[in-house]
Tab-separated table of C-alpha atoms in Angstrom:
chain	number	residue	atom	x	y	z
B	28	UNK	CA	123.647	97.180	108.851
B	29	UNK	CA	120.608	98.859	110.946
B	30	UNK	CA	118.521	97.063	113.395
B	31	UNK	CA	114.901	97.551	112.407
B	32	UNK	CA	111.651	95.892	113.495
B	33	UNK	CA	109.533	95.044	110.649
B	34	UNK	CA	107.054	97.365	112.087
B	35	UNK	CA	109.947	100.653	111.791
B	36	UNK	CA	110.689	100.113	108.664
B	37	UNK	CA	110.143	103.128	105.993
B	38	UNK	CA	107.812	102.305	102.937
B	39	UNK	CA	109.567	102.838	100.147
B	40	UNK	CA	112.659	104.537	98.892
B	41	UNK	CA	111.058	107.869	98.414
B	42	UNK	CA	110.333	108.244	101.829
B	43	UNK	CA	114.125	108.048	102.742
B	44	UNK	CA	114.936	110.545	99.983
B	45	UNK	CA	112.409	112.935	101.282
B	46	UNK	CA	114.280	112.701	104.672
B	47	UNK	CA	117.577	113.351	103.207
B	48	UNK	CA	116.289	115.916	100.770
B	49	UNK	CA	114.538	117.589	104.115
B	50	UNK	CA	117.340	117.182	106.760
B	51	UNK	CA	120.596	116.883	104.398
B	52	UNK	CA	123.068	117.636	107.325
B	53	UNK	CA	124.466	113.934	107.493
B	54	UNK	CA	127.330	112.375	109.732
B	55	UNK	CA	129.769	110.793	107.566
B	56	UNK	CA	131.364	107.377	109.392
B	57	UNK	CA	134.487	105.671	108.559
B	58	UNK	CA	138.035	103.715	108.993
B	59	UNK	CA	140.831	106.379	109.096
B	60	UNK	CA	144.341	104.466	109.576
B	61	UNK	CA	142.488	101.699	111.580
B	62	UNK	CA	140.883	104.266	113.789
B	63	UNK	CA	137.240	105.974	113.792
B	64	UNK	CA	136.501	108.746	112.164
B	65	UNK	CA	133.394	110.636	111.188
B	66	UNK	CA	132.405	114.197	110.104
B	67	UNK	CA	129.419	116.182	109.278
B	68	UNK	CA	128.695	117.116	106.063
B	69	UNK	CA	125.643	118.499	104.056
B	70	UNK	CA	124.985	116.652	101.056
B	71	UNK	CA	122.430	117.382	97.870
B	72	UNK	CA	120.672	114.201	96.793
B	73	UNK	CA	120.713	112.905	93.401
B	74	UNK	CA	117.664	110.202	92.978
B	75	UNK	CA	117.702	109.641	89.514
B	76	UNK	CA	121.548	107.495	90.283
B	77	UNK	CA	120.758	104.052	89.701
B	78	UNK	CA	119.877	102.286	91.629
B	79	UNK	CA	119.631	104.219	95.605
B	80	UNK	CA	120.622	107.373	93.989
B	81	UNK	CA	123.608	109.450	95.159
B	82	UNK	CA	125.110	111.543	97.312
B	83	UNK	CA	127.201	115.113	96.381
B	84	UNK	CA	129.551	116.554	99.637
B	85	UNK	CA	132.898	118.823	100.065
B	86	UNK	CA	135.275	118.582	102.723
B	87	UNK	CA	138.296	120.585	103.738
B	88	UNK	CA	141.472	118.778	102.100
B	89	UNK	CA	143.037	120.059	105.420
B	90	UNK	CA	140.869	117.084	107.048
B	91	UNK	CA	142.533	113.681	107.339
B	92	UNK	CA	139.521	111.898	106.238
B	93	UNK	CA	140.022	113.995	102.782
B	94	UNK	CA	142.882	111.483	102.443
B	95	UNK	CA	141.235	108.468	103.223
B	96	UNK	CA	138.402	108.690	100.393
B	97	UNK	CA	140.832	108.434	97.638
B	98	UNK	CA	141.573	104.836	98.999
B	99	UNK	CA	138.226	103.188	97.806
B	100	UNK	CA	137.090	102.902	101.669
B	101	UNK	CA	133.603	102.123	102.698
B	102	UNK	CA	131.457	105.186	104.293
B	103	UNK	CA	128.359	105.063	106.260
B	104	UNK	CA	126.374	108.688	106.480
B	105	UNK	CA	123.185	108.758	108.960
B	106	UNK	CA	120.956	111.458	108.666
B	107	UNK	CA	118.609	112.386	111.774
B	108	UNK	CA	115.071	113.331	111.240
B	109	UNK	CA	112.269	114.700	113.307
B	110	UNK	CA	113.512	113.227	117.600
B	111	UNK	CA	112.273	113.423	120.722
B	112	UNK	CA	111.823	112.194	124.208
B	113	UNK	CA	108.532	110.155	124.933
B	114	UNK	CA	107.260	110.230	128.178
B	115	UNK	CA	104.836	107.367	129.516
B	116	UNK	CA	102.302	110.697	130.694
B	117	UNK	CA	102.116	111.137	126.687
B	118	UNK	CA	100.025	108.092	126.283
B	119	UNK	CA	96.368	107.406	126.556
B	120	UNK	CA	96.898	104.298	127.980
B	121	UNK	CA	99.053	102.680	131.030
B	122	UNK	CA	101.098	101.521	132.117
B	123	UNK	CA	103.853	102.610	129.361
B	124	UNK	CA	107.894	103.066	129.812
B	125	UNK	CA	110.193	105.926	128.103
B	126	UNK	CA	111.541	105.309	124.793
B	127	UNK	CA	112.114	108.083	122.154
B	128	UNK	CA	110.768	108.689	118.655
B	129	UNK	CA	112.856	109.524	115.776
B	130	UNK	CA	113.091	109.157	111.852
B	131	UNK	CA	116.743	108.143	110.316
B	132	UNK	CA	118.254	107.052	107.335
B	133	UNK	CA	121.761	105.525	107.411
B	134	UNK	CA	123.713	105.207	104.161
B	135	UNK	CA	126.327	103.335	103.303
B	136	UNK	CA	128.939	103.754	100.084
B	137	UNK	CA	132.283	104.158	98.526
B	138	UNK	CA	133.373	107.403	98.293
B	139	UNK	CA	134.653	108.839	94.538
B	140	UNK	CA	136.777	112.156	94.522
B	141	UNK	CA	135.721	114.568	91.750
B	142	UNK	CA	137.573	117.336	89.635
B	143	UNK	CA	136.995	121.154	90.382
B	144	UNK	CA	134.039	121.588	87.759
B	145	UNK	CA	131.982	119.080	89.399
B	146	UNK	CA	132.789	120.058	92.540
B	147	UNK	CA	131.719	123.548	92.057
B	148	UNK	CA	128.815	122.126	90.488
B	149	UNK	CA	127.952	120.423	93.692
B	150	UNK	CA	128.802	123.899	95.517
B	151	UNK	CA	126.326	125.349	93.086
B	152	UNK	CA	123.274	122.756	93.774
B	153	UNK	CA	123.727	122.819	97.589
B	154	UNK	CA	123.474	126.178	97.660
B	155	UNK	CA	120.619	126.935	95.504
B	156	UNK	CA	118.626	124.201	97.167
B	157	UNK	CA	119.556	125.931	100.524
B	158	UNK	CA	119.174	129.415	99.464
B	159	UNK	CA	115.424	128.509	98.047
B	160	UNK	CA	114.372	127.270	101.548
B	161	UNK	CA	114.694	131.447	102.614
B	162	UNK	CA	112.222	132.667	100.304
B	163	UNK	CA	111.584	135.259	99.815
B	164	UNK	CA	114.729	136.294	99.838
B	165	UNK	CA	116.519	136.727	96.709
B	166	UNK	CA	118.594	133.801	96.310
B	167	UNK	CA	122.707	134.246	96.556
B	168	UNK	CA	124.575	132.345	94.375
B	169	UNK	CA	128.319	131.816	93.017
B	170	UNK	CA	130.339	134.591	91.415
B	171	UNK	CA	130.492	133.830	87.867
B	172	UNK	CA	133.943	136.134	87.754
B	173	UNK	CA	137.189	134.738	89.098
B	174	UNK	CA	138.331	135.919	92.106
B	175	UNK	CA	141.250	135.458	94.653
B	176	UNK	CA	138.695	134.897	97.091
B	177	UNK	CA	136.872	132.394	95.427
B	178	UNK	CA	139.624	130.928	93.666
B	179	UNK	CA	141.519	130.025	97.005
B	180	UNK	CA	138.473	129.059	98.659
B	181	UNK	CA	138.162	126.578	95.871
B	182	UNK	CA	141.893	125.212	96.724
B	183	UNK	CA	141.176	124.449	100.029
B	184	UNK	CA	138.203	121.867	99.416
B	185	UNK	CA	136.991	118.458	97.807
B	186	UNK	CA	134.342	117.641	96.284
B	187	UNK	CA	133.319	113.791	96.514
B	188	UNK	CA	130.315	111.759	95.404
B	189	UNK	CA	128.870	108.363	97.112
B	190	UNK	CA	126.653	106.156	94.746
B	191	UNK	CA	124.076	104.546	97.147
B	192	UNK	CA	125.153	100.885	97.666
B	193	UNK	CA	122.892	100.326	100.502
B	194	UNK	CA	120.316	102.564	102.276
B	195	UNK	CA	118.225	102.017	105.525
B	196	UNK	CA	115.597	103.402	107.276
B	197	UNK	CA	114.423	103.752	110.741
B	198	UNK	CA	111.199	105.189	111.076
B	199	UNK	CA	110.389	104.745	115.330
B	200	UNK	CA	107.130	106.483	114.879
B	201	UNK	CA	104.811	104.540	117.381
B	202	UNK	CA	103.718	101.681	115.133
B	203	UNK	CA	103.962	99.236	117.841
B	204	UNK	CA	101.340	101.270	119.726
B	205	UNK	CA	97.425	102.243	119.037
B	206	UNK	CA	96.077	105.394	117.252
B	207	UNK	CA	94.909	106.242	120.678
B	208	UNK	CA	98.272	106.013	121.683
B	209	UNK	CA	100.033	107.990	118.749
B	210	UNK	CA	97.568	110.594	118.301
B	211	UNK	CA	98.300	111.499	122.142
B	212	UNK	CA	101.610	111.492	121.522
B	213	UNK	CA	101.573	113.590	119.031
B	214	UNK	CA	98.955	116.096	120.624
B	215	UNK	CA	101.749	116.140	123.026
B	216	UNK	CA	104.997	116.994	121.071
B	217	UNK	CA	102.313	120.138	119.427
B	218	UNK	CA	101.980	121.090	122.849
B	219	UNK	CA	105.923	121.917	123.255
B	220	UNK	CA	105.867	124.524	120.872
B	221	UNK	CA	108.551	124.303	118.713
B	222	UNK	CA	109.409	123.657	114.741
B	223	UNK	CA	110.907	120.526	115.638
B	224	UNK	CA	107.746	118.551	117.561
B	225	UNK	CA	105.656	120.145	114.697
B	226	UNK	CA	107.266	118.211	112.161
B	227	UNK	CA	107.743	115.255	114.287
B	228	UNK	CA	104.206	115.106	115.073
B	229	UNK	CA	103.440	115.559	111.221
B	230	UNK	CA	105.814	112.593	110.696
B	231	UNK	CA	104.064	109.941	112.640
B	232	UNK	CA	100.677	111.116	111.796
B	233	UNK	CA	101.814	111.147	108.122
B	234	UNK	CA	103.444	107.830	108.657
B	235	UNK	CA	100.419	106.298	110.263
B	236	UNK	CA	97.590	107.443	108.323
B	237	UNK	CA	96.388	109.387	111.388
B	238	UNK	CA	94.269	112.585	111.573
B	239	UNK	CA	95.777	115.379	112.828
B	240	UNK	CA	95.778	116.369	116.189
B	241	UNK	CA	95.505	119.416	117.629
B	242	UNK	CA	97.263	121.084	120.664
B	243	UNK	CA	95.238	120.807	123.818
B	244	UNK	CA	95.435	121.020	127.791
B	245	UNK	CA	95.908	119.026	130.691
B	246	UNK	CA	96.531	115.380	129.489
B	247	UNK	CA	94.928	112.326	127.964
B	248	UNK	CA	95.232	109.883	130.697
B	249	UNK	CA	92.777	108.387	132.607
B	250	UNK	CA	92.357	110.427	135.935
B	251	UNK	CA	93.932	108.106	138.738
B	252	UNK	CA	92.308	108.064	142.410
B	253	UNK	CA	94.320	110.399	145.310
B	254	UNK	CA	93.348	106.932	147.660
């Protein structure tokens, strides 16, 4: 379970897909002989798994929580979006207090083990979908010929699937505050630069319905008195 304001939660299931689909390294949670446990694994999506869709992963069968999956045990896997700091100077109004903006979807599932051709069919799918993000580069894929590489790289892992039994999503994107507000915000996290605050600021303007805002100097708030 996920606590969500009404006003943080996602749309509809597509938008939590996209997330997935866009940041598919996700922390896998569990109970490993009464104890946490938890691992991070990239997954490939499959949407068209009634009814949440599913998820594909591999593990090392070295790892203890390889074990555990074969027992029918309950998962969780939260994937992180778009994050960051929020200052109160990134508002157009005051007085404001810190908080942080993010995007996350937290799944939850029970685990099924599957045989080596489906899970070099999930080794196939996450890598294709990875390898077409580097375009143009010509895509790598999996040797087609046996090999004692490949074959004992095979031996060592395990391929696993979690149908989607429940899925939640936190979208912390400013809703509680006014376009003013947001579009300053957002004008701000352009301003540092980076991949990162680029899609974060695309996020909540996306999420809002808000034009987008473009990098600029010095800030938004009202110019205070020196006394």
């Amino acid at each position: 379970m996920v606590y969500r304001p009404d006003y943080f939660r996602p749309p509809d299931l597509e938008t939590q897909w996209d997330l997935i689909e866009e940041y598919p390294l996700g922390l896998m949670a569990l109970s490993v002989e009464g104890r946490p446990a938890a691992v991070h694994i990239p997954f490939v999506l499959d949407r068209h798994a009634w009814p949440y869709g599913k998820l594909r992963g591999h593990l090392s069968r070295g790892n203890p929580i390889c074990e555990a999956l074969a027992g029918n045990v309950e998962v969780v896997v939260a994937f992180l979006g778009p994050s960051a700091y929020v200052s109160p100077d990134h508002y157009a109004s005051q007085p404001h207090f810190p908080t942080w903006a993010y995007a996350a979807v937290h799944v939850t599932g029970r685990p099924r083990l599957l045989d080596e051709v489906r899970t070099m069919r999930q080794l196939d799918d996450l890598i294709e979908d990875q390898e077409s993000r580097l375009a143009p580069k010509v895509p790598w894929s999996l040797p087609r010929r046996a090999s004692a590489l490949f074959d004992e790289y095979l031996r060592l892992i395990q391929g696993f699937e979690i149908p989607i039994g429940r899925i939640d999503g936190v979208y912390k994107l400013g809703q509680n505050k006014s376009p003013a507000d947001m579009a300053s915000q957002t004008k701000a996290f352009r301003e540092r630069g980076t991949d990162s605050m680029e899609r974060l600021a695309d996020y909540i303007e996306r999420h809002n319905n808000l034009p987008r805002q473009e990098p600029g100097h010095g800030s938004d708030r009202p110019a205070q008195g020196t006394g």
